[in-house]
Amino acid sequence: MKHLFHIIILSVLCSTVACTHNGGDIGHLFGQWRLESISENDQSGNITSQQCDTVFWAFQSNICDIRLVDYNSYDYKFYTGLYKQGNNQLEINILSYMSYDIITAQDSATALRHLAPLYIDNLTPLFKINTLNRNEMILEYNNKYYNFKKLN
């Protein structure tokens, strides 16, 4: 009987703790995204594009995770922060780099140096959302277009 009581209590606790909000509707942003390319329009209207299949962004609840992977060495750099989405904008507040909190100016400089290939120049970038659906996301930041494909 005591064993049955523990099972019931455990079942109730598990059912009351959930990862989803809004009745399970967590929106299109939830999940893992691979950055396919970064594009830019130059002054003459030509589009230049840089392939980027080694950058992954993941969103869950209000947490954002950014990973830059080096397939040759199997090494990666990662950032964790909070994000807000609204009014066709995505604001990311990067709080940690490689599991260390970004506290000092030196921490910020180190984190930004590794974000430079992504043309991200501050730790609170504000992206304009041009497209966001279940399969594709296109963000705009500093006249660059970030083209993502959903992985899951």
Short mmCIF file of N, CA and C in Angstrom, two decimals:
data_model
loop_
_atom_site.label_atom_id
_atom_site.label_comp_id
_atom_site.label_asym_id
_atom_site.label_seq_id
_atom_site.Cartn_x
_atom_site.Cartn_y
_atom_site.Cartn_z
N MET A 1 0.82 -1.19 0.00
CA MET A 1 0.00 0.00 0.00
C MET A 1 0.86 1.25 0.00
N LYS A 2 1.90 1.23 0.83
CA LYS A 2 2.81 2.37 0.89
C LYS A 2 3.49 2.59 -0.46
N HIS A 3 3.84 1.49 -1.13
CA HIS A 3 4.47 1.55 -2.45
C HIS A 3 3.52 2.19 -3.48
N LEU A 4 2.24 1.81 -3.41
CA LEU A 4 1.24 2.37 -4.31
C LEU A 4 1.08 3.87 -4.08
N PHE A 5 1.11 4.30 -2.81
CA PHE A 5 1.00 5.72 -2.47
C PHE A 5 2.16 6.51 -3.10
N HIS A 6 3.38 5.98 -3.04
CA HIS A 6 4.54 6.66 -3.63
C HIS A 6 4.41 6.75 -5.16
N ILE A 7 3.88 5.72 -5.77
CA ILE A 7 3.68 5.75 -7.23
C ILE A 7 2.66 6.82 -7.60
N ILE A 8 1.59 6.92 -6.83
CA ILE A 8 0.56 7.92 -7.11
C ILE A 8 1.12 9.33 -6.94
N ILE A 9 1.86 9.56 -5.85
CA ILE A 9 2.47 10.88 -5.62
C ILE A 9 3.44 11.22 -6.75
N LEU A 10 4.26 10.26 -7.15
CA LEU A 10 5.21 10.48 -8.23
C LEU A 10 4.49 10.79 -9.54
N SER A 11 3.41 10.10 -9.82
CA SER A 11 2.63 10.34 -11.04
C SER A 11 2.03 11.74 -11.05
N VAL A 12 1.50 12.16 -9.91
CA VAL A 12 0.91 13.50 -9.80
C VAL A 12 1.98 14.56 -10.00
N LEU A 13 3.14 14.39 -9.39
CA LEU A 13 4.24 15.36 -9.55
C LEU A 13 4.70 15.43 -11.00
N CYS A 14 4.83 14.29 -11.65
CA CYS A 14 5.29 14.28 -13.04
C CYS A 14 4.28 14.94 -13.96
N SER A 15 3.01 14.77 -13.68
CA SER A 15 2.00 15.36 -14.56
C SER A 15 1.84 16.86 -14.36
N THR A 16 2.22 17.37 -13.18
CA THR A 16 2.08 18.81 -12.94
C THR A 16 3.28 19.60 -13.43
N VAL A 17 4.41 18.95 -13.65
CA VAL A 17 5.61 19.62 -14.13
C VAL A 17 5.72 19.34 -15.62
N ALA A 18 5.67 20.39 -16.43
CA ALA A 18 5.71 20.21 -17.88
C ALA A 18 6.64 21.23 -18.50
N CYS A 19 7.14 20.93 -19.69
CA CYS A 19 8.06 21.82 -20.40
C CYS A 19 7.35 22.76 -21.35
N THR A 20 6.08 22.55 -21.57
CA THR A 20 5.39 23.37 -22.55
C THR A 20 4.51 24.40 -21.86
N HIS A 21 4.18 25.42 -22.61
CA HIS A 21 3.32 26.50 -22.13
C HIS A 21 2.16 26.66 -23.11
N ASN A 22 1.18 27.45 -22.76
CA ASN A 22 0.07 27.78 -23.64
C ASN A 22 -0.63 26.53 -24.17
N GLY A 23 -0.89 25.57 -23.31
CA GLY A 23 -1.59 24.37 -23.73
C GLY A 23 -0.79 23.54 -24.73
N GLY A 24 0.52 23.62 -24.68
CA GLY A 24 1.36 22.84 -25.58
C GLY A 24 1.80 23.60 -26.82
N ASP A 25 1.23 24.78 -27.07
CA ASP A 25 1.62 25.56 -28.24
C ASP A 25 2.86 26.37 -27.90
N ILE A 26 4.01 25.91 -28.37
CA ILE A 26 5.26 26.59 -28.05
C ILE A 26 5.81 27.37 -29.23
N GLY A 27 5.06 27.41 -30.31
CA GLY A 27 5.43 28.26 -31.43
C GLY A 27 6.46 27.66 -32.36
N HIS A 28 6.67 28.33 -33.48
CA HIS A 28 7.58 27.85 -34.51
C HIS A 28 9.05 27.96 -34.11
N LEU A 29 9.38 28.85 -33.20
CA LEU A 29 10.78 29.08 -32.85
C LEU A 29 11.39 27.91 -32.08
N PHE A 30 10.58 27.17 -31.35
CA PHE A 30 11.05 26.07 -30.51
C PHE A 30 11.83 25.04 -31.34
N GLY A 31 12.95 24.58 -30.81
CA GLY A 31 13.71 23.51 -31.46
C GLY A 31 15.09 23.95 -31.88
N GLN A 32 15.70 23.13 -32.72
CA GLN A 32 17.06 23.39 -33.18
C GLN A 32 17.06 23.82 -34.64
N TRP A 33 17.87 24.84 -34.92
CA TRP A 33 17.97 25.43 -36.26
C TRP A 33 19.43 25.40 -36.72
N ARG A 34 19.64 25.14 -38.00
CA ARG A 34 20.99 25.21 -38.58
C ARG A 34 21.06 26.44 -39.47
N LEU A 35 22.07 27.26 -39.24
CA LEU A 35 22.30 28.43 -40.09
C LEU A 35 22.86 27.94 -41.42
N GLU A 36 22.11 28.14 -42.48
CA GLU A 36 22.51 27.69 -43.81
C GLU A 36 23.42 28.70 -44.49
N SER A 37 23.08 29.98 -44.35
CA SER A 37 23.89 31.00 -45.02
C SER A 37 23.64 32.36 -44.40
N ILE A 38 24.59 33.26 -44.64
CA ILE A 38 24.45 34.67 -44.30
C ILE A 38 24.59 35.41 -45.62
N SER A 39 23.58 36.20 -45.98
CA SER A 39 23.59 36.93 -47.25
C SER A 39 23.55 38.42 -47.01
N GLU A 40 23.93 39.13 -48.08
CA GLU A 40 23.97 40.58 -48.00
C GLU A 40 23.72 41.15 -49.39
N ASN A 41 22.99 42.24 -49.44
CA ASN A 41 22.80 42.98 -50.69
C ASN A 41 23.82 44.10 -50.74
N ASP A 42 24.62 44.16 -51.80
CA ASP A 42 25.56 45.28 -51.91
C ASP A 42 24.88 46.47 -52.56
N GLN A 43 25.61 47.58 -52.72
CA GLN A 43 25.01 48.81 -53.25
C GLN A 43 24.49 48.67 -54.68
N SER A 44 25.05 47.77 -55.46
CA SER A 44 24.59 47.60 -56.84
C SER A 44 23.47 46.58 -56.95
N GLY A 45 22.99 46.07 -55.81
CA GLY A 45 21.86 45.14 -55.84
C GLY A 45 22.26 43.68 -55.95
N ASN A 46 23.55 43.39 -56.01
CA ASN A 46 24.00 42.01 -56.07
C ASN A 46 23.93 41.37 -54.69
N ILE A 47 23.58 40.10 -54.66
CA ILE A 47 23.50 39.36 -53.40
C ILE A 47 24.75 38.51 -53.26
N THR A 48 25.45 38.69 -52.14
CA THR A 48 26.57 37.82 -51.82
C THR A 48 26.13 36.92 -50.68
N SER A 49 26.56 35.68 -50.72
CA SER A 49 26.13 34.71 -49.73
C SER A 49 27.31 33.91 -49.22
N GLN A 50 27.32 33.67 -47.93
CA GLN A 50 28.36 32.89 -47.28
C GLN A 50 27.70 31.66 -46.66
N GLN A 51 28.14 30.46 -47.04
CA GLN A 51 27.57 29.23 -46.49
C GLN A 51 28.02 29.04 -45.05
N CYS A 52 27.12 28.58 -44.20
CA CYS A 52 27.42 28.45 -42.76
C CYS A 52 26.73 27.23 -42.18
N ASP A 53 27.10 26.04 -42.58
CA ASP A 53 26.41 24.86 -42.07
C ASP A 53 26.99 24.34 -40.76
N THR A 54 27.82 25.13 -40.09
CA THR A 54 28.44 24.69 -38.83
C THR A 54 27.96 25.50 -37.63
N VAL A 55 26.87 26.23 -37.80
CA VAL A 55 26.33 27.07 -36.72
C VAL A 55 24.91 26.60 -36.43
N PHE A 56 24.64 26.36 -35.15
CA PHE A 56 23.33 25.85 -34.73
C PHE A 56 22.78 26.72 -33.62
N TRP A 57 21.49 27.05 -33.72
CA TRP A 57 20.79 27.79 -32.68
C TRP A 57 19.66 26.91 -32.18
N ALA A 58 19.43 26.93 -30.87
CA ALA A 58 18.34 26.15 -30.29
C ALA A 58 17.55 27.05 -29.34
N PHE A 59 16.23 26.86 -29.35
CA PHE A 59 15.33 27.67 -28.52
C PHE A 59 14.41 26.74 -27.74
N GLN A 60 14.30 26.99 -26.44
CA GLN A 60 13.34 26.30 -25.60
C GLN A 60 12.97 27.24 -24.47
N SER A 61 11.69 27.31 -24.19
CA SER A 61 11.17 28.23 -23.19
C SER A 61 11.68 29.63 -23.54
N ASN A 62 12.46 30.28 -22.70
CA ASN A 62 13.04 31.59 -23.05
C ASN A 62 14.56 31.52 -23.14
N ILE A 63 15.10 30.30 -23.31
CA ILE A 63 16.54 30.06 -23.39
C ILE A 63 16.97 29.90 -24.85
N CYS A 64 18.09 30.50 -25.17
CA CYS A 64 18.69 30.37 -26.51
C CYS A 64 20.10 29.81 -26.35
N ASP A 65 20.44 28.87 -27.22
CA ASP A 65 21.77 28.26 -27.22
C ASP A 65 22.34 28.40 -28.62
N ILE A 66 23.54 28.95 -28.74
CA ILE A 66 24.20 29.11 -30.04
C ILE A 66 25.49 28.30 -30.01
N ARG A 67 25.66 27.42 -31.01
CA ARG A 67 26.86 26.57 -31.08
C ARG A 67 27.54 26.76 -32.43
N LEU A 68 28.85 26.97 -32.37
CA LEU A 68 29.69 27.06 -33.56
C LEU A 68 30.57 25.82 -33.56
N VAL A 69 30.40 24.95 -34.55
CA VAL A 69 31.06 23.65 -34.58
C VAL A 69 32.18 23.66 -35.60
N ASP A 70 33.30 23.05 -35.22
CA ASP A 70 34.42 22.84 -36.14
C ASP A 70 34.45 21.35 -36.45
N TYR A 71 34.01 20.98 -37.67
CA TYR A 71 33.92 19.57 -38.03
C TYR A 71 35.29 18.90 -38.16
N ASN A 72 36.35 19.67 -38.40
CA ASN A 72 37.68 19.09 -38.54
C ASN A 72 38.24 18.62 -37.20
N SER A 73 38.07 19.42 -36.16
CA SER A 73 38.62 19.07 -34.85
C SER A 73 37.56 18.53 -33.89
N TYR A 74 36.30 18.54 -34.31
CA TYR A 74 35.17 18.15 -33.46
C TYR A 74 35.08 19.02 -32.21
N ASP A 75 35.58 20.22 -32.32
CA ASP A 75 35.52 21.18 -31.23
C ASP A 75 34.33 22.11 -31.49
N TYR A 76 33.85 22.76 -30.48
CA TYR A 76 32.78 23.73 -30.67
C TYR A 76 32.86 24.81 -29.61
N LYS A 77 32.27 25.93 -29.93
CA LYS A 77 32.12 27.05 -29.01
C LYS A 77 30.62 27.23 -28.81
N PHE A 78 30.21 27.54 -27.60
CA PHE A 78 28.78 27.72 -27.40
C PHE A 78 28.48 28.89 -26.47
N TYR A 79 27.33 29.45 -26.73
CA TYR A 79 26.81 30.61 -26.01
C TYR A 79 25.42 30.25 -25.49
N THR A 80 25.09 30.77 -24.34
CA THR A 80 23.76 30.57 -23.78
C THR A 80 23.23 31.94 -23.34
N GLY A 81 21.96 32.13 -23.56
CA GLY A 81 21.35 33.38 -23.16
C GLY A 81 19.84 33.28 -23.11
N LEU A 82 19.23 34.40 -22.94
CA LEU A 82 17.77 34.51 -22.92
C LEU A 82 17.32 35.23 -24.18
N TYR A 83 16.12 34.93 -24.61
CA TYR A 83 15.60 35.63 -25.79
C TYR A 83 14.18 36.10 -25.55
N LYS A 84 13.81 37.13 -26.30
CA LYS A 84 12.44 37.65 -26.32
C LYS A 84 12.03 37.76 -27.77
N GLN A 85 10.81 37.36 -28.05
CA GLN A 85 10.28 37.46 -29.40
C GLN A 85 8.98 38.24 -29.37
N GLY A 86 8.85 39.21 -30.27
CA GLY A 86 7.62 40.00 -30.37
C GLY A 86 7.78 41.10 -31.39
N ASN A 87 6.68 41.52 -31.97
CA ASN A 87 6.66 42.59 -32.97
C ASN A 87 7.65 42.33 -34.12
N ASN A 88 7.68 41.07 -34.60
CA ASN A 88 8.59 40.67 -35.68
C ASN A 88 10.05 40.93 -35.35
N GLN A 89 10.39 40.81 -34.07
CA GLN A 89 11.78 40.99 -33.64
C GLN A 89 12.17 39.85 -32.70
N LEU A 90 13.46 39.53 -32.73
CA LEU A 90 14.04 38.53 -31.84
C LEU A 90 15.24 39.16 -31.17
N GLU A 91 15.13 39.34 -29.86
CA GLU A 91 16.23 39.92 -29.10
C GLU A 91 16.89 38.81 -28.29
N ILE A 92 18.20 38.68 -28.43
CA ILE A 92 18.95 37.68 -27.69
C ILE A 92 19.88 38.39 -26.73
N ASN A 93 19.86 37.95 -25.48
CA ASN A 93 20.76 38.50 -24.46
C ASN A 93 21.74 37.39 -24.09
N ILE A 94 22.94 37.43 -24.66
CA ILE A 94 23.94 36.39 -24.44
C ILE A 94 24.56 36.59 -23.06
N LEU A 95 24.43 35.56 -22.23
CA LEU A 95 24.86 35.66 -20.83
C LEU A 95 26.10 34.84 -20.51
N SER A 96 26.34 33.77 -21.27
CA SER A 96 27.51 32.94 -20.96
C SER A 96 28.17 32.45 -22.24
N TYR A 97 29.46 32.21 -22.11
CA TYR A 97 30.27 31.70 -23.21
C TYR A 97 31.07 30.52 -22.67
N MET A 98 30.93 29.36 -23.30
CA MET A 98 31.63 28.14 -22.88
C MET A 98 31.39 27.84 -21.39
N SER A 99 30.15 28.02 -20.96
CA SER A 99 29.69 27.74 -19.59
C SER A 99 30.19 28.74 -18.55
N TYR A 100 30.83 29.82 -18.97
CA TYR A 100 31.28 30.84 -18.02
C TYR A 100 30.43 32.09 -18.21
N ASP A 101 30.00 32.66 -17.11
CA ASP A 101 29.22 33.90 -17.19
C ASP A 101 30.08 35.02 -17.78
N ILE A 102 29.44 35.83 -18.60
CA ILE A 102 30.12 36.98 -19.17
C ILE A 102 29.94 38.14 -18.20
N ILE A 103 31.01 38.47 -17.49
CA ILE A 103 30.92 39.47 -16.43
C ILE A 103 31.80 40.68 -16.74
N THR A 104 33.04 40.44 -17.08
CA THR A 104 34.00 41.54 -17.27
C THR A 104 34.07 41.97 -18.73
N ALA A 105 34.72 43.09 -18.96
CA ALA A 105 34.95 43.57 -20.32
C ALA A 105 35.79 42.57 -21.11
N GLN A 106 36.73 41.91 -20.45
CA GLN A 106 37.55 40.91 -21.12
C GLN A 106 36.70 39.70 -21.54
N ASP A 107 35.77 39.28 -20.67
CA ASP A 107 34.84 38.19 -21.02
C ASP A 107 34.03 38.57 -22.26
N SER A 108 33.54 39.80 -22.28
CA SER A 108 32.75 40.26 -23.42
C SER A 108 33.57 40.28 -24.70
N ALA A 109 34.80 40.78 -24.61
CA ALA A 109 35.67 40.84 -25.79
C ALA A 109 35.97 39.45 -26.33
N THR A 110 36.20 38.49 -25.44
CA THR A 110 36.46 37.12 -25.88
C THR A 110 35.24 36.53 -26.58
N ALA A 111 34.08 36.69 -25.98
CA ALA A 111 32.85 36.16 -26.57
C ALA A 111 32.58 36.80 -27.93
N LEU A 112 32.73 38.12 -28.02
CA LEU A 112 32.47 38.81 -29.28
C LEU A 112 33.47 38.45 -30.37
N ARG A 113 34.71 38.18 -29.99
CA ARG A 113 35.72 37.80 -30.98
C ARG A 113 35.30 36.52 -31.71
N HIS A 114 34.71 35.58 -30.98
CA HIS A 114 34.28 34.32 -31.59
C HIS A 114 32.95 34.45 -32.32
N LEU A 115 32.20 35.52 -32.04
CA LEU A 115 30.96 35.79 -32.78
C LEU A 115 31.21 36.60 -34.05
N ALA A 116 32.39 37.15 -34.20
CA ALA A 116 32.70 38.01 -35.35
C ALA A 116 32.42 37.35 -36.70
N PRO A 117 32.71 36.06 -36.90
CA PRO A 117 32.40 35.46 -38.20
C PRO A 117 30.90 35.46 -38.52
N LEU A 118 30.07 35.65 -37.51
CA LEU A 118 28.63 35.75 -37.72
C LEU A 118 28.17 37.19 -37.85
N TYR A 119 29.09 38.13 -37.82
CA TYR A 119 28.80 39.57 -37.94
C TYR A 119 27.92 40.06 -36.79
N ILE A 120 28.04 39.42 -35.65
CA ILE A 120 27.33 39.86 -34.44
C ILE A 120 28.31 40.67 -33.63
N ASP A 121 27.97 41.95 -33.39
CA ASP A 121 28.93 42.88 -32.79
C ASP A 121 28.58 43.33 -31.38
N ASN A 122 27.54 42.73 -30.78
CA ASN A 122 27.26 43.02 -29.37
C ASN A 122 26.56 41.82 -28.75
N LEU A 123 26.47 41.81 -27.44
CA LEU A 123 25.92 40.65 -26.73
C LEU A 123 24.42 40.70 -26.56
N THR A 124 23.77 41.73 -27.08
CA THR A 124 22.31 41.81 -27.07
C THR A 124 21.80 42.19 -28.46
N PRO A 125 22.08 41.35 -29.45
CA PRO A 125 21.63 41.70 -30.80
C PRO A 125 20.11 41.64 -30.92
N LEU A 126 19.57 42.56 -31.71
CA LEU A 126 18.13 42.62 -31.99
C LEU A 126 17.93 42.32 -33.47
N PHE A 127 17.37 41.17 -33.76
CA PHE A 127 17.15 40.73 -35.13
C PHE A 127 15.73 41.05 -35.56
N LYS A 128 15.57 41.41 -36.81
CA LYS A 128 14.25 41.55 -37.41
C LYS A 128 13.89 40.18 -37.98
N ILE A 129 12.69 39.71 -37.67
CA ILE A 129 12.23 38.42 -38.20
C ILE A 129 11.55 38.67 -39.54
N ASN A 130 12.18 38.24 -40.63
CA ASN A 130 11.58 38.37 -41.96
C ASN A 130 10.69 37.19 -42.28
N THR A 131 11.10 35.99 -41.89
CA THR A 131 10.32 34.77 -42.11
C THR A 131 10.48 33.88 -40.90
N LEU A 132 9.38 33.29 -40.44
CA LEU A 132 9.44 32.29 -39.38
C LEU A 132 8.25 31.35 -39.55
N ASN A 133 8.57 30.11 -39.92
CA ASN A 133 7.55 29.08 -39.99
C ASN A 133 8.15 27.78 -39.46
N ARG A 134 7.46 26.67 -39.65
CA ARG A 134 7.93 25.41 -39.06
C ARG A 134 9.24 24.91 -39.66
N ASN A 135 9.61 25.38 -40.84
CA ASN A 135 10.79 24.85 -41.51
C ASN A 135 11.88 25.86 -41.78
N GLU A 136 11.54 27.13 -41.77
CA GLU A 136 12.49 28.15 -42.21
C GLU A 136 12.40 29.38 -41.32
N MET A 137 13.56 29.99 -41.11
CA MET A 137 13.63 31.26 -40.37
C MET A 137 14.65 32.14 -41.08
N ILE A 138 14.27 33.36 -41.38
CA ILE A 138 15.19 34.35 -41.96
C ILE A 138 15.19 35.56 -41.04
N LEU A 139 16.37 35.85 -40.49
CA LEU A 139 16.54 36.98 -39.60
C LEU A 139 17.40 38.03 -40.28
N GLU A 140 17.19 39.29 -39.93
CA GLU A 140 17.98 40.40 -40.48
C GLU A 140 18.65 41.13 -39.32
N TYR A 141 19.95 41.40 -39.51
CA TYR A 141 20.72 42.12 -38.50
C TYR A 141 21.88 42.81 -39.19
N ASN A 142 22.03 44.10 -38.99
CA ASN A 142 23.13 44.88 -39.59
C ASN A 142 23.25 44.65 -41.10
N ASN A 143 22.13 44.71 -41.80
CA ASN A 143 22.07 44.54 -43.25
C ASN A 143 22.52 43.17 -43.73
N LYS A 144 22.49 42.17 -42.85
CA LYS A 144 22.80 40.79 -43.20
C LYS A 144 21.53 39.97 -42.99
N TYR A 145 21.37 38.94 -43.82
CA TYR A 145 20.23 38.05 -43.73
C TYR A 145 20.72 36.66 -43.31
N TYR A 146 20.19 36.17 -42.22
CA TYR A 146 20.57 34.88 -41.65
C TYR A 146 19.49 33.87 -42.02
N ASN A 147 19.85 32.90 -42.85
CA ASN A 147 18.90 31.92 -43.37
C ASN A 147 19.06 30.60 -42.63
N PHE A 148 18.02 30.20 -41.89
CA PHE A 148 18.04 29.00 -41.06
C PHE A 148 17.07 27.95 -41.60
N LYS A 149 17.42 26.68 -41.37
CA LYS A 149 16.52 25.56 -41.62
C LYS A 149 16.32 24.83 -40.29
N LYS A 150 15.09 24.41 -40.05
CA LYS A 150 14.75 23.70 -38.80
C LYS A 150 15.23 22.25 -38.90
N LEU A 151 15.84 21.77 -37.83
CA LEU A 151 16.33 20.40 -37.81
C LEU A 151 15.36 19.44 -37.14
N ASN A 152 14.55 19.91 -36.22
CA ASN A 152 13.60 19.01 -35.56
C ASN A 152 12.30 19.71 -35.31
#
